[in-house]
Coordinates of C-alpha atoms and ligand atoms in Angstrom, one line a residue:
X1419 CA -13.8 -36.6 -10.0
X1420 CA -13.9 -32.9 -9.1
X1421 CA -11.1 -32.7 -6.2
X1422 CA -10.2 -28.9 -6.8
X1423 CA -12.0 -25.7 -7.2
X1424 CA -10.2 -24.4 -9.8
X1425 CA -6.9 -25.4 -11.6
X1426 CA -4.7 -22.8 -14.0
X1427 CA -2.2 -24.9 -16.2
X1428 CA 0.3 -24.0 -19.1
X1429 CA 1.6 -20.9 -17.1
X1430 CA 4.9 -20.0 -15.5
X1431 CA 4.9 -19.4 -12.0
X1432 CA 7.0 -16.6 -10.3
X1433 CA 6.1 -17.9 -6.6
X1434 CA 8.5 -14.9 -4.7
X1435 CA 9.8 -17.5 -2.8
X1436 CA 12.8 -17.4 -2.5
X1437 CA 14.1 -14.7 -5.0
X1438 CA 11.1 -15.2 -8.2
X1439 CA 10.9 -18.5 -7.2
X1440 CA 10.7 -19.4 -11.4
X1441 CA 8.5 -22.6 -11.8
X1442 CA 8.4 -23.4 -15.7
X1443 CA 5.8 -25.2 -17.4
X1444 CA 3.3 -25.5 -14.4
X1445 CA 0.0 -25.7 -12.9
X1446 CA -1.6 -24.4 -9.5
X1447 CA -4.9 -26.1 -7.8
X1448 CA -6.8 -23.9 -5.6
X1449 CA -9.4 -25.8 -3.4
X1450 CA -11.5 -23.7 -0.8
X1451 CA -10.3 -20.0 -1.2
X1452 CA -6.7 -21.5 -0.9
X1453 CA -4.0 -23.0 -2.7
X1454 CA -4.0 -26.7 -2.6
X1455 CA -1.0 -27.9 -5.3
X1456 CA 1.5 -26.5 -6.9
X1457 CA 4.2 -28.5 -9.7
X1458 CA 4.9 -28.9 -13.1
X1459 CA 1.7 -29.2 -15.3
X1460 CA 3.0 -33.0 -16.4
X1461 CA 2.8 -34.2 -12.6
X1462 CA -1.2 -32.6 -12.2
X1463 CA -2.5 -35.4 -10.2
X1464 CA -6.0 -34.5 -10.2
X1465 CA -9.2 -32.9 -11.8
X1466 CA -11.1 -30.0 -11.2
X1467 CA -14.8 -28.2 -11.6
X1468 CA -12.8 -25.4 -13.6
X1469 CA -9.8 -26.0 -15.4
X1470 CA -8.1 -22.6 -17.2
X1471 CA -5.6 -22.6 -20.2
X1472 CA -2.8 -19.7 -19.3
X1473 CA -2.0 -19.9 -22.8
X1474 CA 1.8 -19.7 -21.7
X1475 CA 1.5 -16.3 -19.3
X1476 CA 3.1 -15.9 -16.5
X1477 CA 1.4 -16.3 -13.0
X1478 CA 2.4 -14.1 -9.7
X1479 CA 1.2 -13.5 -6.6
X1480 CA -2.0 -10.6 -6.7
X1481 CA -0.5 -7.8 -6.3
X1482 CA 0.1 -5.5 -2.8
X1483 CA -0.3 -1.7 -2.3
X1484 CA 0.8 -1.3 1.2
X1485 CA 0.2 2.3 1.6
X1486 CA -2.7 4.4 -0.1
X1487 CA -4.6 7.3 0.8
X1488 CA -7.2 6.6 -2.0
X1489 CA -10.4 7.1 -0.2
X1490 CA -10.2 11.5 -0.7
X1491 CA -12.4 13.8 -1.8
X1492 CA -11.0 16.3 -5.3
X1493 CA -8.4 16.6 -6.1
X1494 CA -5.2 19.3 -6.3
X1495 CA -4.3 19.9 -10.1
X1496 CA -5.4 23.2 -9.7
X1497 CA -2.5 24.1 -7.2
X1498 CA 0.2 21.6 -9.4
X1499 CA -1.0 23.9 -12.6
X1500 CA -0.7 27.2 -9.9
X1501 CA 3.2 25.9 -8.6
X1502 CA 4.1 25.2 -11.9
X1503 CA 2.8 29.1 -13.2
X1504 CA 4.9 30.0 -10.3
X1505 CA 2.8 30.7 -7.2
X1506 CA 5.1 29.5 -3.9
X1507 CA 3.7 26.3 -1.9
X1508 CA 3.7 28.7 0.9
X1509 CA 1.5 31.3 -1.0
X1510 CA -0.7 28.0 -1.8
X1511 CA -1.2 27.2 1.8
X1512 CA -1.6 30.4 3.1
X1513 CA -4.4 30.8 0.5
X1514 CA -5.9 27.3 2.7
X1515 CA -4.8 25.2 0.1
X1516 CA -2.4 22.0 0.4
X1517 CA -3.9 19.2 2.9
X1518 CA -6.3 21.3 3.8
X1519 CA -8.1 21.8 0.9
X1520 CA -8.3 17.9 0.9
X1521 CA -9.8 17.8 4.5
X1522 CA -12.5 20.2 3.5
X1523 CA -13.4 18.8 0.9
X1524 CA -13.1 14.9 2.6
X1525 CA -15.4 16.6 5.1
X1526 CA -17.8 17.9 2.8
X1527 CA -18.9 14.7 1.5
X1528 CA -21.4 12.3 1.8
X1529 CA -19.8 8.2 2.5
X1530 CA -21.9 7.9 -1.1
X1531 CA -19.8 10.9 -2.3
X1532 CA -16.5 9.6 -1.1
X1533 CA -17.0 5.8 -2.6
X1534 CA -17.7 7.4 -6.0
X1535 CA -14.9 9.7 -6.1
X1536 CA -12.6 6.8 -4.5
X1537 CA -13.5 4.3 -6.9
X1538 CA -12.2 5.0 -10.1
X1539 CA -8.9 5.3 -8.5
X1540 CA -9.1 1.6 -7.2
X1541 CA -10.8 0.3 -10.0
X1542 CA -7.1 1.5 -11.5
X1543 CA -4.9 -0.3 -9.1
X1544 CA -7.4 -3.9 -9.7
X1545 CA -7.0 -3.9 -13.0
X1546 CA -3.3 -3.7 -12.6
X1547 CA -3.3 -7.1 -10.6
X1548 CA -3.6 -5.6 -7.1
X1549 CA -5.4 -7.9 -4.8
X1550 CA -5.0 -6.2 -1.5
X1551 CA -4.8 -3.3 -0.8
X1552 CA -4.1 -0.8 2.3
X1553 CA -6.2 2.3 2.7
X1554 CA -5.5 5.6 5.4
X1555 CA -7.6 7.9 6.8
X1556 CA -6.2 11.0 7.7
X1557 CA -8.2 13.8 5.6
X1558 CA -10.9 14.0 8.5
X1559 CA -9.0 14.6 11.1
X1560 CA -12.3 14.7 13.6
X1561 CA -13.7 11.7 14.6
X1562 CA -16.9 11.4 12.3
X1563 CA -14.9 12.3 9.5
X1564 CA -12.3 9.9 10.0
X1565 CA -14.7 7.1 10.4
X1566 CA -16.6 8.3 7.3
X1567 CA -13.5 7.7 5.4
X1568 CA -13.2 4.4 6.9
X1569 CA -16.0 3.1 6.8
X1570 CA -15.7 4.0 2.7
X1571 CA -12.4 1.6 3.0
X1572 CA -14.1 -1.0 4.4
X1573 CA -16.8 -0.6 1.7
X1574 CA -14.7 -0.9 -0.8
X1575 CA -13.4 -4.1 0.8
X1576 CA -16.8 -5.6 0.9
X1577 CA -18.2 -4.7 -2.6
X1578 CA -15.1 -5.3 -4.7
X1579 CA -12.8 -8.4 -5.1
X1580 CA -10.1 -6.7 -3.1
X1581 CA -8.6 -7.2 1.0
X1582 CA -8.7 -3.9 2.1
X1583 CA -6.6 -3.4 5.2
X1584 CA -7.5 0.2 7.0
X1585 CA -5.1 2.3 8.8
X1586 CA -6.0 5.3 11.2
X1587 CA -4.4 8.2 10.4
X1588 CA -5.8 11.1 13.1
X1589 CA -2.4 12.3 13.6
X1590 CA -1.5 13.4 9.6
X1591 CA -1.9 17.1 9.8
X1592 CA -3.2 19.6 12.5
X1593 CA -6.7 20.2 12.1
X1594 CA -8.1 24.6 12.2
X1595 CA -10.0 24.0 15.2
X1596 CA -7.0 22.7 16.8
X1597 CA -4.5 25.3 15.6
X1598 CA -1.7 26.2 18.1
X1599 CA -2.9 23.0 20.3
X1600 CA -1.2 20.1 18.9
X1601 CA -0.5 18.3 22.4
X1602 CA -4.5 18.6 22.8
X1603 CA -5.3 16.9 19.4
X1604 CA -2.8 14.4 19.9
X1605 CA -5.1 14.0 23.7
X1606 CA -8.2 13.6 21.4
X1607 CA -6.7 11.1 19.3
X1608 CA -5.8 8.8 22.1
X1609 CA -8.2 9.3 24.5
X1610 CA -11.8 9.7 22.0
X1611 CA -10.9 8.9 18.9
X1612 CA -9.0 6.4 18.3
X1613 CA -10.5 4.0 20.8
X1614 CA -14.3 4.8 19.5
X1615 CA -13.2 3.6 15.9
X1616 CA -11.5 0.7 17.1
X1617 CA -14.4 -0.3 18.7
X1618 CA -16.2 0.2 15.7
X1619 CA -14.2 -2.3 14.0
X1620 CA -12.9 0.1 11.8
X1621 CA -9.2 0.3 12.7
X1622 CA -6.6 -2.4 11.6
X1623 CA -3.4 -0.3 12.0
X1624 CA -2.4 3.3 13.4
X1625 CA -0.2 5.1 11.3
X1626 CA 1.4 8.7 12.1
X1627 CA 3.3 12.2 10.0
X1628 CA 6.3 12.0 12.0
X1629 CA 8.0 15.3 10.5
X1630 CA 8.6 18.9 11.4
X1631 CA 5.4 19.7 9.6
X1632 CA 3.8 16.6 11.0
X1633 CA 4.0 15.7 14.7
X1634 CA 6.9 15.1 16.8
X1635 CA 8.7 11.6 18.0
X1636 CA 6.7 12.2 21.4
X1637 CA 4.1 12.8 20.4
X1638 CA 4.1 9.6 17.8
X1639 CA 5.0 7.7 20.9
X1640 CA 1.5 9.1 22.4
X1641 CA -0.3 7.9 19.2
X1642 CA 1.7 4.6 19.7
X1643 CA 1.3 4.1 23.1
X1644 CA -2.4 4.3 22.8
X1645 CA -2.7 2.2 20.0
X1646 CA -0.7 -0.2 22.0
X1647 CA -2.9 -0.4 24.9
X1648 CA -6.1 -1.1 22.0
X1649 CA -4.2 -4.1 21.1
X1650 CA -3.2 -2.2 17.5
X1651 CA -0.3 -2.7 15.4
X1652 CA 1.8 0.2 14.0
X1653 CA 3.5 1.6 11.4
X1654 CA 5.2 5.2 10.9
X1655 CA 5.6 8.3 8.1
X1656 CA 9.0 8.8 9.1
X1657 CA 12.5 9.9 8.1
X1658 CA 10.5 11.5 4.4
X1659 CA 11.5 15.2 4.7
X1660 CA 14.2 14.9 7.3
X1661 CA 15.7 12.3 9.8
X1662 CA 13.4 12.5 13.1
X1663 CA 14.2 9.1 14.4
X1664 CA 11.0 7.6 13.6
X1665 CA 11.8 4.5 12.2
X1666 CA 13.9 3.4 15.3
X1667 CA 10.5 4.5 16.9
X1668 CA 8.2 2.5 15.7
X1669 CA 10.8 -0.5 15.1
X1670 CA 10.8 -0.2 19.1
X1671 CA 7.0 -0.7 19.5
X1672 CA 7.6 -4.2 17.2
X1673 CA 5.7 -1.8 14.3
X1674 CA 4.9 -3.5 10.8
X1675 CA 6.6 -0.6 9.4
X1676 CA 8.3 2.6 8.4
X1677 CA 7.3 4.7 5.2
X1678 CA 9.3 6.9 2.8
X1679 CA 12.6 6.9 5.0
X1680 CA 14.8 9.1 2.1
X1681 CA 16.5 10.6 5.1
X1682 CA 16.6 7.3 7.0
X1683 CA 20.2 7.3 9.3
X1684 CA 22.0 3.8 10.0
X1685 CA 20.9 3.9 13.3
X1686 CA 17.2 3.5 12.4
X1687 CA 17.8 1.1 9.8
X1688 CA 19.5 -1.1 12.7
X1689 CA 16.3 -0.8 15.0
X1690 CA 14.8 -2.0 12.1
X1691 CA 16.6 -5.0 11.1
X1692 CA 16.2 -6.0 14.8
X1693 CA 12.4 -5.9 14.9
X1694 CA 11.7 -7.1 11.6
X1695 CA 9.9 -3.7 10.5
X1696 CA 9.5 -3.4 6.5
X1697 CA 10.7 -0.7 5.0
X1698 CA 8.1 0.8 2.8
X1699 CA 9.7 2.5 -0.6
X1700 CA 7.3 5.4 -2.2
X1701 CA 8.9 6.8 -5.3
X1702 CA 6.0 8.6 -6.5
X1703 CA 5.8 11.1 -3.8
X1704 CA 9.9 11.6 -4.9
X1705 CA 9.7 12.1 -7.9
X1706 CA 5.9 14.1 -8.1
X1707 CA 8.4 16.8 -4.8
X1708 CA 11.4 16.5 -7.7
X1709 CA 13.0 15.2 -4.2
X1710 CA 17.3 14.7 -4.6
X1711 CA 17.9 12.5 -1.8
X1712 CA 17.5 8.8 -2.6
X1713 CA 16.9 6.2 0.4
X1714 CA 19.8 4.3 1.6
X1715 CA 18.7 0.9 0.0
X1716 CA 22.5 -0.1 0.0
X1717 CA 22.1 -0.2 3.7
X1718 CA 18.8 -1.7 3.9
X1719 CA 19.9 -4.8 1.7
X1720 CA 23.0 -5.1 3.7
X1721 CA 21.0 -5.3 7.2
X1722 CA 18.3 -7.3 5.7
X1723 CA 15.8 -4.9 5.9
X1724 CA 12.7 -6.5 3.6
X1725 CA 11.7 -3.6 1.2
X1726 CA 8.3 -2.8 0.3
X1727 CA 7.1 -0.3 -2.9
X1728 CA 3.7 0.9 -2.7
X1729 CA 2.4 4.2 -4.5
X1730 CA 1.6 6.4 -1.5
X1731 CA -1.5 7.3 -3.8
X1732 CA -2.8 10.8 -2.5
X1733 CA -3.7 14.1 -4.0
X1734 CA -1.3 16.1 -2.7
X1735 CA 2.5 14.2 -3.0
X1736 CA 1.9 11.5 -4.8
X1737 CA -1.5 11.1 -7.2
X1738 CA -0.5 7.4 -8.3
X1739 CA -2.2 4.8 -9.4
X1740 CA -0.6 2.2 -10.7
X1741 CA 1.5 0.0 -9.0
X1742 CA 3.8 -1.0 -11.7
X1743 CA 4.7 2.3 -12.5
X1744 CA 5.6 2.7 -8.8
X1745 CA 7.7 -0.1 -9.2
X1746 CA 9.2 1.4 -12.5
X1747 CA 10.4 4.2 -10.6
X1748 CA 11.7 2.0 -7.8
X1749 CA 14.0 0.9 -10.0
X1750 CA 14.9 3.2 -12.7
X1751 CA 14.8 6.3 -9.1
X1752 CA 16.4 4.2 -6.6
X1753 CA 18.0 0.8 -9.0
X1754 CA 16.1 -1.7 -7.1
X1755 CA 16.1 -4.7 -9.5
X1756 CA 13.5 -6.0 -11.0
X1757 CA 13.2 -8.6 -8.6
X1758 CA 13.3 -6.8 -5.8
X1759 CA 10.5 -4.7 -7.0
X1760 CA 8.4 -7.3 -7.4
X1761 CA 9.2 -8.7 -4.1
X1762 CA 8.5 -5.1 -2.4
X1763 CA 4.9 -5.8 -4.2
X1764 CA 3.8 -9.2 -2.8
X1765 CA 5.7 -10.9 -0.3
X1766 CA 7.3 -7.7 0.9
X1767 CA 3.9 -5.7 1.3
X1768 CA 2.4 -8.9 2.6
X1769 CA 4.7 -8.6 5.9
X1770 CA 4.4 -4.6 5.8
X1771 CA 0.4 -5.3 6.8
X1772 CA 1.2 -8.2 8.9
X1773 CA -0.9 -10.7 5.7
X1774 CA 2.6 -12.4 5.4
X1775 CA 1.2 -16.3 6.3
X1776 CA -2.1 -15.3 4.2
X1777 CA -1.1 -14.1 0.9
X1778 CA 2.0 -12.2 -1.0
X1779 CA 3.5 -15.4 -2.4
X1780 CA 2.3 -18.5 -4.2
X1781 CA 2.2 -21.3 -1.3
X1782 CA 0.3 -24.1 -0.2
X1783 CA -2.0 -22.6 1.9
X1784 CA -1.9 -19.2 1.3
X1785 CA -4.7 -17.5 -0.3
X1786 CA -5.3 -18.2 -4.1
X1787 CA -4.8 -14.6 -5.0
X1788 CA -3.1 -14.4 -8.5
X1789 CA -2.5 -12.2 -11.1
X1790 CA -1.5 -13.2 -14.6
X1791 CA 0.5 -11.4 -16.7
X1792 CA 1.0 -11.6 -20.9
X1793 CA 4.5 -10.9 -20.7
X1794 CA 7.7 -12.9 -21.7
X1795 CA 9.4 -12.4 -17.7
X1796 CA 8.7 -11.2 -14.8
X1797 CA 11.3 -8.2 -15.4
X1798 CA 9.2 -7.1 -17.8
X1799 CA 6.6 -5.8 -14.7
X1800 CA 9.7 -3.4 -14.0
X1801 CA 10.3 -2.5 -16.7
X1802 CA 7.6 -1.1 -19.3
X1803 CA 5.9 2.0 -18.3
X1804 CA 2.4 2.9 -19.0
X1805 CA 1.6 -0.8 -20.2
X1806 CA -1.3 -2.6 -18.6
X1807 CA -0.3 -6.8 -19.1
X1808 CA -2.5 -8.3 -16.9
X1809 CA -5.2 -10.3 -18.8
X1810 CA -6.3 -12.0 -15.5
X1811 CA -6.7 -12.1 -11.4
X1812 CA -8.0 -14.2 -8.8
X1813 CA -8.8 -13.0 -5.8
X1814 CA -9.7 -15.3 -3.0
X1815 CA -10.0 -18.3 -5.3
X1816 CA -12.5 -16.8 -7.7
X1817 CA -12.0 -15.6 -11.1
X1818 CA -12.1 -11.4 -10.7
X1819 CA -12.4 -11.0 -14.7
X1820 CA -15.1 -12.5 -16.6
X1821 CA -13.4 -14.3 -19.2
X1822 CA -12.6 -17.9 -18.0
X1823 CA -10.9 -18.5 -21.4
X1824 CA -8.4 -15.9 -22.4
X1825 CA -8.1 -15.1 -26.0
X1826 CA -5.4 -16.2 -27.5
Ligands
LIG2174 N1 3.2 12.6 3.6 C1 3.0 13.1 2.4 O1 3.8 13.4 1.6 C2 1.5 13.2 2.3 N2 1.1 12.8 3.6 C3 2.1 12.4 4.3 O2 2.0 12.0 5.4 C4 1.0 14.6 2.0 C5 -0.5 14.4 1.8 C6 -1.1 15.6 1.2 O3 -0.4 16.6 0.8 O4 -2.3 15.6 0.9
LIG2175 FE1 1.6 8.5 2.8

C-alpha cells in the first residue's frame, strides 16, 4: 500500500508554529506536492513509495529570502577596495560609479549573460535550505532592461527547484537619460512601464527607494497608486537612511511590507501593526554601510509587528549570500533570538510575499518544502557563522539533493 509520496521519519521537527513549534521523534508524509501528516514517528499510520531515514536531524520549513537583488550584472569590489584606500563615495560616484556602474553593466548584458552571472549567487542561497526566494529588478531602470532582468528571475524560477517571487523595481535610482526629471520617470513608470511588464506576466510585487537619494513619499504614492490600479501588491524601501514616512505609506495601501526601517519612528510602526505589513530586517546592508543606528525591534515586538530577515543581497550595500549568516547578524547586530530569526526566515518571509497559506511553516497542507539540518537545535541555525548544516531540501515535494539516503 503506497498512500504517500514521500515520508521522512527519525527527525525533529521545528514546525514555526507557534514559536519552533518542537515536535520530537517524528515523521512527515507528503502526498501530491503537499504535506499530508504530520506526528510522532510511533503513530505513522501509513506507507509510502519513498520512505527517508533523517538519521536524527532536524527538519524546518525551506527556507525564505524575502528580499534579493541577485539577478545583476559585476560586481563592485573594485570601489569597496577604492573606499577602503580612501577615495570618498562621492569621488566614486562622480567617477559614474555606485548604482550606476551596476545599471550599465545590467544593461549591457545578454538574458544568457545575466542567468550565468546570477546563478552562482543562487546556487549559494539553495544550498543553504532556501526554498523560495524573492528577486527585484531595479538595475535597468528602462523598460527592456527591466524586463530582461525579469524575465532572468522567472528563469531561474523555472529551471531550478526554487519559488521565485519577482518584484518591479523601476523606481530604485534615477536613470542618466532622466537626470533632473524625476517626476517624468516616475510618469514612465506608471504610465508604460509598469503596466507593459505586468501584462507580460512578469510582475508579482512593486517595490520603491523611498529616501532622499531615492524618490520621495509622493512620488512612492505615484508608483503605488499605479500598481494599485494593475491589481499589484506592494511593499516599500523605507525608513533605511532616514525616517521619510514610508512605512506608514505603504502600511496605508494594505502593502506586504516595509524594508530596512533603521530609522523607523513609532508612528510608522503603528500603521503597520494595523495593516498587518511585515517588517523586513536586512542586517547585511548595516553592517557592509558600518551603519550605528539599530531598528527599533523593541517596538516592533511590542506592537506585534511580524519580523522578517532576508539578506538584501546586492552589489552595492549588501553582497550577501547566505541566509544564515543574515540571520547571524540579526541577532548577534540587533539581539533577535534565535527563534525569532528563524521565524523572520519561514513563516515571517512567507507573509512578507503574501505565500503565508502556501509555505513558511510545516502544516497540513502547505507545500512540502523542507530543509534539513545536521545540527543538535534549531539555535544552532543562529548561531554558527560560516557553517553550511544542511544535508538535505525538498522543494515542492521532491527531493532537491540527490542522495535519498544520507550518510551517516
Ligand atoms: N537600498 C540599498 O541599500 C540598495 N538599494 C536600495 O534600495 C543600494 C543598491 C546599490 O547600491 O546597488
Ligand atoms: Fe534592497
Amino acid at each position: 500500500m503506497h498512500d504517500w509520496d514521500l515520508v521522512l521519519h527519525n527527525v525533529h521537527l521545528a514546525t514555526m508554529e507557534d514559536g519552533y513549534g518542537e515536535v520530537p521523534d517524528a515523521a512527515i508524509a507528503v502526498k501530491d506536492c503537499r504535506i499530508a501528516w504530520i506526528g510522532s514517528g510511533a503513530a505513522l499510520p501509513a506507507s509510502s513509495a519513498v520512505t527517508i531515514d533523517g538519521k536524527g536531524c532536524w527538519l524546518t520549513p525551506g527556507l525564505i529570502d524575502c528580499h534579493t537583488h541577485i539577478v545583476h550584472a559585476g560586481n563592485r569590489s573594485d570601489e569597496f577596495e577604492a573606499r577602503l584606500n580612501g577615495a570618498s563615495y562621492e569621488a566614486i560616484s562622480r567617477a559614474g560609479g555606485g548604482i550606476m556602474s551596476t545599471v550599465r553593466a545590467t544593461r549591457a548584458a545578454s538574458d544568457a549573460e545575466l542567468l550565468r552571472q546570477s546563478l552562482p549567487r543562487v546556487q549559494a542561497l539553495l544550498a543553504e535550505g532556501v526554498t523560495t526566494l524573492e528577486i527585484k529588478s531595479g538595475y535597468g531602470l528602462d523598460q527592456p532592461s527591466e524586463a530582461k532582468m525579469l524575465r532572468v528571475a522567472r528563469t531561474i524560477g523555472a529551471r531550478l527547484p526554487v519559488t521565485v517571487r519577482t518584484s518591479f523595481l523601476g523606481a530604485h535610482a534615477l536613470p542618466p537619460e532622466y537626470a533632473g526629471r524625476a517626476d517624468d520617470y516616475i510618469d514612465a513608470i506608471c504610465r508604460q512601464m509598469l503596466p507593459a511588464l505586468a501584462v507580460d506576466g512578469l510582475v508579482d510585487a512593486v517595490d520603491a527607494f523611498c529616501e532622499r537619494i531615492g524618490f520621495t513619499p509622493a512620488q512612492t504614492q505615484q508608483v503605488f497608486e499605479a500598481a494599485q490600479a494593475l491589481g499589484l501588491p506592494v511593499k516599500l524601501h523605507a525608513e533605511q537612511l532616514s525616517d521619510q514616512g514610508g512605512a506608514a505609506l505603504v502600511a496605508r495601501f494594505g502593502g506586504l511590507s516595509a524594508d530596512h526601517l533603521e530609522f523607523l519612528s513609532q508612528e510608522g510602526i503603528e500603521h503597520m501593526a494595523r495593516h498587518g505589513t511585515v517588517a523586513v530586517l536586512l542586517p547585511g546592508a548595516y553592517f557592509f554601510l558600518r551603519e550605528t543606528q539599530a531598528p527599533p525591534i523593541a517596538a516592533l515586538r511590542a506592537a506585534g509587528v511580524p519580523i522578517a530577515v532576508s539578506t538584501d543581497c546586492n552589489p552595492g550595500t549588501s553582497p550577501l549570500t547566505s541566509l544564515l549568516l543574515a540571520m547571524n547578524m540579526a541577532c548577534t547586530l540587533w539581539r533577535l533570538t534565535p527563534q525569532e530569526a528563524l521565524a523572520g526566515a519561514t513563516i515571517h518571509a512567507a507573509r512578507a510575499l503574501g505565500l503565508q497559506h502556501e509555505t513558511g511553516s510545516l502544516a497540513v497542507g502547505k507545500r512540502a518544502d523542507f530543509a534539513l539540518w545536521r545540527i543538535a537545535r534549531p539555535a544552532d541555525l543562529s548561531y554558527a557563522m560560516g557553517l553550511n548544516p544542511c544535508v538535505g531540501v525538498v522543494h515542492g515535494g521532491a527531493w532537491r539533493t540527490p542522495v535519498v539516503s544520507l550518510p551517516d
